PDB file of C-alpha atoms in Angstrom:
ATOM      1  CA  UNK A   1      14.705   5.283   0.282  1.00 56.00           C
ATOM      2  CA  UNK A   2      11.813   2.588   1.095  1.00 69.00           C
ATOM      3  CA  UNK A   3      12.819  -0.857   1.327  1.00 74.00           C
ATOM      4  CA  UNK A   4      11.023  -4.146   0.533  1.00 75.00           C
ATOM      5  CA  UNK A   5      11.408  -7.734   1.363  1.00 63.00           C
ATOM      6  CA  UNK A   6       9.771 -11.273   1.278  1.00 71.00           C
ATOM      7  CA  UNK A   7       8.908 -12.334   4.470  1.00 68.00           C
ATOM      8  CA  UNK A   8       8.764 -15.981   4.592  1.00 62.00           C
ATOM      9  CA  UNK A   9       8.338 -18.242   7.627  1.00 56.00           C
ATOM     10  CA  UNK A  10      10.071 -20.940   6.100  1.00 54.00           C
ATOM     11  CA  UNK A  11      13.291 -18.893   5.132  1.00 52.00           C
ATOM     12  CA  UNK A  12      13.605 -18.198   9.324  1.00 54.00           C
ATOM     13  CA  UNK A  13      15.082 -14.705  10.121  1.00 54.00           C
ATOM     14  CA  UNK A  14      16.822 -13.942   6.821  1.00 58.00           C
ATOM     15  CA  UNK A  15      15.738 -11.060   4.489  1.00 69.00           C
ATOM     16  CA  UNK A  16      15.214 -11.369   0.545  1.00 80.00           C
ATOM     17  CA  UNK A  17      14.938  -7.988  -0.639  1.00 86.00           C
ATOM     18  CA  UNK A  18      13.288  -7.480  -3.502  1.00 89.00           C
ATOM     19  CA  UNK A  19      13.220  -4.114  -6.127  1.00 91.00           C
ATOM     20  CA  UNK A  20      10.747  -1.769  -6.935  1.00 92.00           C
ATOM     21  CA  UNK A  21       9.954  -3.558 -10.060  1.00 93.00           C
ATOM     22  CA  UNK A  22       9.712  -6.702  -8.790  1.00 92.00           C
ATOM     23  CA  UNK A  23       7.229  -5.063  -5.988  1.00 93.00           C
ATOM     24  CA  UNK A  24       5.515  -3.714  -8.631  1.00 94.00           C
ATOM     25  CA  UNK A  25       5.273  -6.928 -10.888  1.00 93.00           C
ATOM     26  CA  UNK A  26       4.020  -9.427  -7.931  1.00 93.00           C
ATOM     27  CA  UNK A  27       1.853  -6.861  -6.186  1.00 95.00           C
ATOM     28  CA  UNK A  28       0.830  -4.067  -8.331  1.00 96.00           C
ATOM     29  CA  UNK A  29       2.213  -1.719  -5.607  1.00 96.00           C
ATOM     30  CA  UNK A  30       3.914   1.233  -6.865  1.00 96.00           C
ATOM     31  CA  UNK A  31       6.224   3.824  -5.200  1.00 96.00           C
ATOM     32  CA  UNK A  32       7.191   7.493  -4.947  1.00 97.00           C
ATOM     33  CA  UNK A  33       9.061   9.880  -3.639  1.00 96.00           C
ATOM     34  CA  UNK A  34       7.110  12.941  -2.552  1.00 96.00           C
ATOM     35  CA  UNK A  35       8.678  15.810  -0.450  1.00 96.00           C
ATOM     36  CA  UNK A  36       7.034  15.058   2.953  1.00 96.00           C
ATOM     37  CA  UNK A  37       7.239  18.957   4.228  1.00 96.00           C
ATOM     38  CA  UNK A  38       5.172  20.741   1.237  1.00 96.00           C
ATOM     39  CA  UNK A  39       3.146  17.617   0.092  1.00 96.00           C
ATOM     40  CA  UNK A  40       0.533  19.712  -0.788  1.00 95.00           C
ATOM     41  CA  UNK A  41       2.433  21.332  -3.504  1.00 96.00           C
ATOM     42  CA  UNK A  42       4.075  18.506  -5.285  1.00 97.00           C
ATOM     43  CA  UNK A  43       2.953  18.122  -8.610  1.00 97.00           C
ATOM     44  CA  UNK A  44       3.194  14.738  -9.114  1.00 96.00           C
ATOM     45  CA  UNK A  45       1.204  13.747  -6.133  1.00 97.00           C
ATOM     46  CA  UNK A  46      -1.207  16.644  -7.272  1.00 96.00           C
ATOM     47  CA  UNK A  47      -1.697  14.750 -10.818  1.00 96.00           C
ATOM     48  CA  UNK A  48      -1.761  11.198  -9.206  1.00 95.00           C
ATOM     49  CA  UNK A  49      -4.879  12.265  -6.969  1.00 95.00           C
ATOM     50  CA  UNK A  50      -6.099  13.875 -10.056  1.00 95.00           C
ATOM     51  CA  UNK A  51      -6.152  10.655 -12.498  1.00 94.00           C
ATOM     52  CA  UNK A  52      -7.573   8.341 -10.085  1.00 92.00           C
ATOM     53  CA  UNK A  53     -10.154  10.603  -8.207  1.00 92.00           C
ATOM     54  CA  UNK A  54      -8.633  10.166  -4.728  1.00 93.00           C
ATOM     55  CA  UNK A  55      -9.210  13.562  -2.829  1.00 92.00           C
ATOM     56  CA  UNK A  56      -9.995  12.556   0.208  1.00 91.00           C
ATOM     57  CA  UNK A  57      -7.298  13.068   2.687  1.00 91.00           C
ATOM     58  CA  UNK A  58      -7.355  11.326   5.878  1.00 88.00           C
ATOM     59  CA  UNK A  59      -3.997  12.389   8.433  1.00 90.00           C
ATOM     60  CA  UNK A  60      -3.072   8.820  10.710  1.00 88.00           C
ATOM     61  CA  UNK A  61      -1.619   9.831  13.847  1.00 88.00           C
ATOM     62  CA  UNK A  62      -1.576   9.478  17.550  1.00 84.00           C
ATOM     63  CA  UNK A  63      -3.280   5.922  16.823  1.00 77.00           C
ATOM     64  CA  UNK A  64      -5.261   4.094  19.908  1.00 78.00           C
ATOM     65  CA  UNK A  65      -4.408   0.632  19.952  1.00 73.00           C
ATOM     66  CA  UNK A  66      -8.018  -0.105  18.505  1.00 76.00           C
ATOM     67  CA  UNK A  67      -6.586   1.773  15.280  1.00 77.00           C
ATOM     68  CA  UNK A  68      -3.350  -0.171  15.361  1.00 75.00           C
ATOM     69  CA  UNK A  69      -5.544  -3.723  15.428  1.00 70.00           C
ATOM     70  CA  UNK A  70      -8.037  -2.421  13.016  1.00 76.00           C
ATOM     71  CA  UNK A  71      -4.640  -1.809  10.744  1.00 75.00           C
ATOM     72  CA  UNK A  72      -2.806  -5.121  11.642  1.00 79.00           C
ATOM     73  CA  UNK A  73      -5.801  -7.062  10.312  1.00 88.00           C
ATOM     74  CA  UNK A  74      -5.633  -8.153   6.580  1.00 93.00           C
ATOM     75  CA  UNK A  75      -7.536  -6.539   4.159  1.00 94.00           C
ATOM     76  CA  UNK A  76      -8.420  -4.967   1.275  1.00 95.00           C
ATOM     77  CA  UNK A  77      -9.902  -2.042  -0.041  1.00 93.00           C
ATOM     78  CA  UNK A  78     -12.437  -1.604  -2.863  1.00 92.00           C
ATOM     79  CA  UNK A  79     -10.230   1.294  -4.727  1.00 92.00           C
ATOM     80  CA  UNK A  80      -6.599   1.966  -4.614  1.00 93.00           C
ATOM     81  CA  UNK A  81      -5.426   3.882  -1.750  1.00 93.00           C
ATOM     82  CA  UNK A  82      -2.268   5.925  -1.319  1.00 95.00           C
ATOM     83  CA  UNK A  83      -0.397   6.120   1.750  1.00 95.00           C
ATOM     84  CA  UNK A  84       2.460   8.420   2.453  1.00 97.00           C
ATOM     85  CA  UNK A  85       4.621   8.979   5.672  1.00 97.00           C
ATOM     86  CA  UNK A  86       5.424  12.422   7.455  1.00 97.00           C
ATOM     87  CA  UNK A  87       6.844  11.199  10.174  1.00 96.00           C
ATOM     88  CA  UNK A  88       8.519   8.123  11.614  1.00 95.00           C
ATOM     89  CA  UNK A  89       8.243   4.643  10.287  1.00 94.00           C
ATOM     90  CA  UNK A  90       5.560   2.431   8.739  1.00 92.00           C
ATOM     91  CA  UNK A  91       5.567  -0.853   7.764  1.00 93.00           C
ATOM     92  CA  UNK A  92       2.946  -2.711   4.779  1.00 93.00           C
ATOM     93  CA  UNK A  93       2.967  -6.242   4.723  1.00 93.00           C
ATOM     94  CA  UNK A  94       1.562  -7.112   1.052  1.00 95.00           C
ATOM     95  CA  UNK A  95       0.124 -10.344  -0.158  1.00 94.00           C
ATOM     96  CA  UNK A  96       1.825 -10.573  -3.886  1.00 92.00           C
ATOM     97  CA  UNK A  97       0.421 -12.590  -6.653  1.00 91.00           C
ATOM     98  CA  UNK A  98       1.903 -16.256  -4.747  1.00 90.00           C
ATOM     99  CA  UNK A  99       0.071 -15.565  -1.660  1.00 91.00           C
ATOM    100  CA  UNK A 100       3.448 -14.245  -0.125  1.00 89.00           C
ATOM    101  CA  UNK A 101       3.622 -11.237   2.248  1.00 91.00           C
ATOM    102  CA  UNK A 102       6.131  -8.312   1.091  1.00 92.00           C
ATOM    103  CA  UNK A 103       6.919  -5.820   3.603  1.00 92.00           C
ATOM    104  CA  UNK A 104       7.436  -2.909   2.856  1.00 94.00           C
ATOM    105  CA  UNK A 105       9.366  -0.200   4.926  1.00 94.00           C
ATOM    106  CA  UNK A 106       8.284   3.289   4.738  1.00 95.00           C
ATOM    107  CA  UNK A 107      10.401   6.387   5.896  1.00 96.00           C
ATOM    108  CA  UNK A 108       9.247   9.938   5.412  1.00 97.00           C
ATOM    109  CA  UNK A 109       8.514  11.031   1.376  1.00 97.00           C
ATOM    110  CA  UNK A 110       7.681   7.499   1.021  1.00 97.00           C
ATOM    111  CA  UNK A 111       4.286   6.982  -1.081  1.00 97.00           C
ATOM    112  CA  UNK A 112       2.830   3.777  -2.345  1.00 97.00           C
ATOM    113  CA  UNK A 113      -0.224   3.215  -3.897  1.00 97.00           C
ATOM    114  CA  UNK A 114      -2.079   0.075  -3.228  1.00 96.00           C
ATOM    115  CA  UNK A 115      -4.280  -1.371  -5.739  1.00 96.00           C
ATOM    116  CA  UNK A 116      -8.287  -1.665  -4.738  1.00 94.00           C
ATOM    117  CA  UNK A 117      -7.940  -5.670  -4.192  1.00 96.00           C
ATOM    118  CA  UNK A 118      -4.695  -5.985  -2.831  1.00 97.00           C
ATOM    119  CA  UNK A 119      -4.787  -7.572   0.418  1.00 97.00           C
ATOM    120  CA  UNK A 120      -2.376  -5.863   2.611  1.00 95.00           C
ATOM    121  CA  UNK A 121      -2.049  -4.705   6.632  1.00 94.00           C
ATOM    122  CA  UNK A 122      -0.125  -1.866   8.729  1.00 91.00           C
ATOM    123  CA  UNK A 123       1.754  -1.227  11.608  1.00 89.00           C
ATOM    124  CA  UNK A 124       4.444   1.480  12.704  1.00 89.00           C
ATOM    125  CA  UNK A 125       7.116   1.384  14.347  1.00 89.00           C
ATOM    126  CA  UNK A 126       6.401   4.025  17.462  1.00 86.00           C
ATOM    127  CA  UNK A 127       2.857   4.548  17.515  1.00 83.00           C
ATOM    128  CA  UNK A 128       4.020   8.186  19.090  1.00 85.00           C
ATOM    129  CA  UNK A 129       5.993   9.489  16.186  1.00 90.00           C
ATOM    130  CA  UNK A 130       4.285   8.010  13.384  1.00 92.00           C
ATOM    131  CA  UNK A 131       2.358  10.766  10.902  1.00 95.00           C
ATOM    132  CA  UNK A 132       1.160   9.915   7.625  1.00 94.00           C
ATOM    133  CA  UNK A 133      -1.516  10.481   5.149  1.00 95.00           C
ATOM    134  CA  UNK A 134      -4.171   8.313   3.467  1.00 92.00           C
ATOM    135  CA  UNK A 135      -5.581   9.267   0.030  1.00 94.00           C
ATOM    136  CA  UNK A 136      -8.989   8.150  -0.847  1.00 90.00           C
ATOM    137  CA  UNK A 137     -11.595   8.334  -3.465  1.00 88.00           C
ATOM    138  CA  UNK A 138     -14.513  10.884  -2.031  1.00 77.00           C
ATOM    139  CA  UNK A 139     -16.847   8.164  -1.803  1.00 69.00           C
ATOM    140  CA  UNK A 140     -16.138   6.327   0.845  1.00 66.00           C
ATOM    141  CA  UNK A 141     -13.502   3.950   2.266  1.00 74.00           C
ATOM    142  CA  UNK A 142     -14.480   0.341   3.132  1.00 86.00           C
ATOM    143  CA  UNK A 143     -12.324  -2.176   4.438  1.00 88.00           C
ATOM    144  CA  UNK A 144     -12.494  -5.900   3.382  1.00 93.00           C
ATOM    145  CA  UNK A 145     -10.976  -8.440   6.100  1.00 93.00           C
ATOM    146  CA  UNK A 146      -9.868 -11.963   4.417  1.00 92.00           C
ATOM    147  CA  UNK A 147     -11.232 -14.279   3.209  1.00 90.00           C
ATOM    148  CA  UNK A 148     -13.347 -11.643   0.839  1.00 90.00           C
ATOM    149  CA  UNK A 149     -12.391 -13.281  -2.786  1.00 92.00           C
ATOM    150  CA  UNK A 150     -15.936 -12.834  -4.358  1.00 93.00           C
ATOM    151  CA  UNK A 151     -16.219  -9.180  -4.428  1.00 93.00           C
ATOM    152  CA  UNK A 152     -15.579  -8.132  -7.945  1.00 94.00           C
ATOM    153  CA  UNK A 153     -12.602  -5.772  -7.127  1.00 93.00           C
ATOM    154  CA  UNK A 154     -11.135  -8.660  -5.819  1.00 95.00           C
ATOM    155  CA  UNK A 155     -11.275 -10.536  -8.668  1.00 95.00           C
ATOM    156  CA  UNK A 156     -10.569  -7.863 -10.840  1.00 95.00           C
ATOM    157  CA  UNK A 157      -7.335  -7.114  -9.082  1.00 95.00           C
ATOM    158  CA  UNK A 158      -5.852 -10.743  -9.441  1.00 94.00           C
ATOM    159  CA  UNK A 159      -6.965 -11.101 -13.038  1.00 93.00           C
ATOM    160  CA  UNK A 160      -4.927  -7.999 -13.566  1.00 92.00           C
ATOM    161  CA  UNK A 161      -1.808  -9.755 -11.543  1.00 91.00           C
ATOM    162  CA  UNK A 162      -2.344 -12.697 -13.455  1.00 88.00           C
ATOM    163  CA  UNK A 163      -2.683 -11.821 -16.622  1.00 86.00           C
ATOM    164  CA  UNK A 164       0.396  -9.734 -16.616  1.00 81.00           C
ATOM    165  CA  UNK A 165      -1.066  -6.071 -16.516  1.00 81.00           C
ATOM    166  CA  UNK A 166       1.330  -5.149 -14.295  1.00 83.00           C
ATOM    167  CA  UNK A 167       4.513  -6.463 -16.076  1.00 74.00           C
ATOM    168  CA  UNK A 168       3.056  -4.620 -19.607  1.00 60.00           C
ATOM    169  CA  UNK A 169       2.886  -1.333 -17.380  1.00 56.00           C
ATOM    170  CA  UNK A 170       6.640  -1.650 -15.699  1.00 48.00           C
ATOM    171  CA  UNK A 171       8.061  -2.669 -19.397  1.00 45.00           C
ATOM    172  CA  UNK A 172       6.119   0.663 -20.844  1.00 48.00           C
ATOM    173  CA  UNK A 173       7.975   2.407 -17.494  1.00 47.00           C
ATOM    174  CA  UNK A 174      11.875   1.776 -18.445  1.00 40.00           C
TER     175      UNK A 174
END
C-alpha cells in the first residue's frame, strides 16, 4: 500500500504522514491500486486512459543516470500523467498547494495520476530493479522545469487547488 509524507527541512528527520485524501486535497494527486502483472486488462485503468485520452504508454526501466537527473529535476507537465510501478520502488516528491514537497512511496500496483501543472520530480530506489509505466496523452509529452508559472496549465492547475476543486471532488468520493 503506497505511502505519503511531508517532507520538511525544518521538521529534521521526522516523518508526517499524511492520507490519501489529504494527498489528494493539497496536491490533486490521486491513487490506485492496479494489478501490476495483467495491467493491461484491468478495467479501471482501461476506463481511466479512456476518460482522459492518455494512450500513450511509455515502459521506464534500466534508466542511465542522464534519465535519473532529467527525473530528479522539478517539473511539470502540460497534461496529467499516470505513473504506475511493476517493479521495485519509486519515489514522487510533490509540491502541494503550500509550496511543500509530499513524497510519495510507490511499490508495485501503485498508480497515481498527476495533474498537468503539478510540479513534481522522481527517483527510485535501485535504478536496476525499478520497472514502471508512464501514461500519456498521444500528443506529445513536454516537460516544464521551475520556475514555469505563466503557462496557462500552470495556472489553471493552482486555480483548481485554490479554489477548492479538489476538496468538492474527494467530498463527492466518500
Amino acid at each position: 500500500m503506497v505511502r505519503a509524507w511531508l517532507l520538511s527541512e525544518e521538521k529534521g528527520l521526522t516523518s508526517k504522514y499524511i492520507t490519501l485524501e489529504e494527498l489528494y486535497k493539497t496536491s490533486g494527486v490521486e491513487y490506485y491500486q492496479i494489478d501490476p502483472n495483467n495491467y493491461e486488462q484491468d478495467p479501471l485503468l482501461k476506463n481511466l486512459i479512456e476518460e482522459r485520452d492518455n494512450h500513450q504508454t511509455n515502459v521506464v526501466e534500466k534508466l542511465e543516470d542522464d534519465e535519473l537527473l532529467e527525473n530528479i529535476t522539478e517539473h511539470f507537465h502540460e497534461h496529467d500523467e499516470f505513473r504506475l510501478v511493476l517493479e521495485g520502488c519509486g519515489f514522487f516528491d510533490i509540491r502541494d498547494k503550500y509550496d511543500e514537497w509530499l513524497r510519495i512511496e510507490l511499490i508495485p500496483g501503485d498508480l497515481i495520476v498527476i495533474p498537468g501543472g503539478c510540479y513534481h520530480r522522481f527517483v527510485v530506489e535501485d535504478k536496476n530493479t525499478y520497472k514502471g509505466v508512464r501514461f500519456l496523452k498521444d500528443y506529445g509529452y513536454r516537460a516544464f522545469k521551475r520556475p514555469n508559472d505563466e503557462l496557462d496549465c500552470r495556472k489553471d492547475y493552482m486555480r483548481r487547488l485554490y479554489n477548492g476543486a479538489y476538496d468538492d471532488q474527494a467530498k463527492s468520493q466518500q
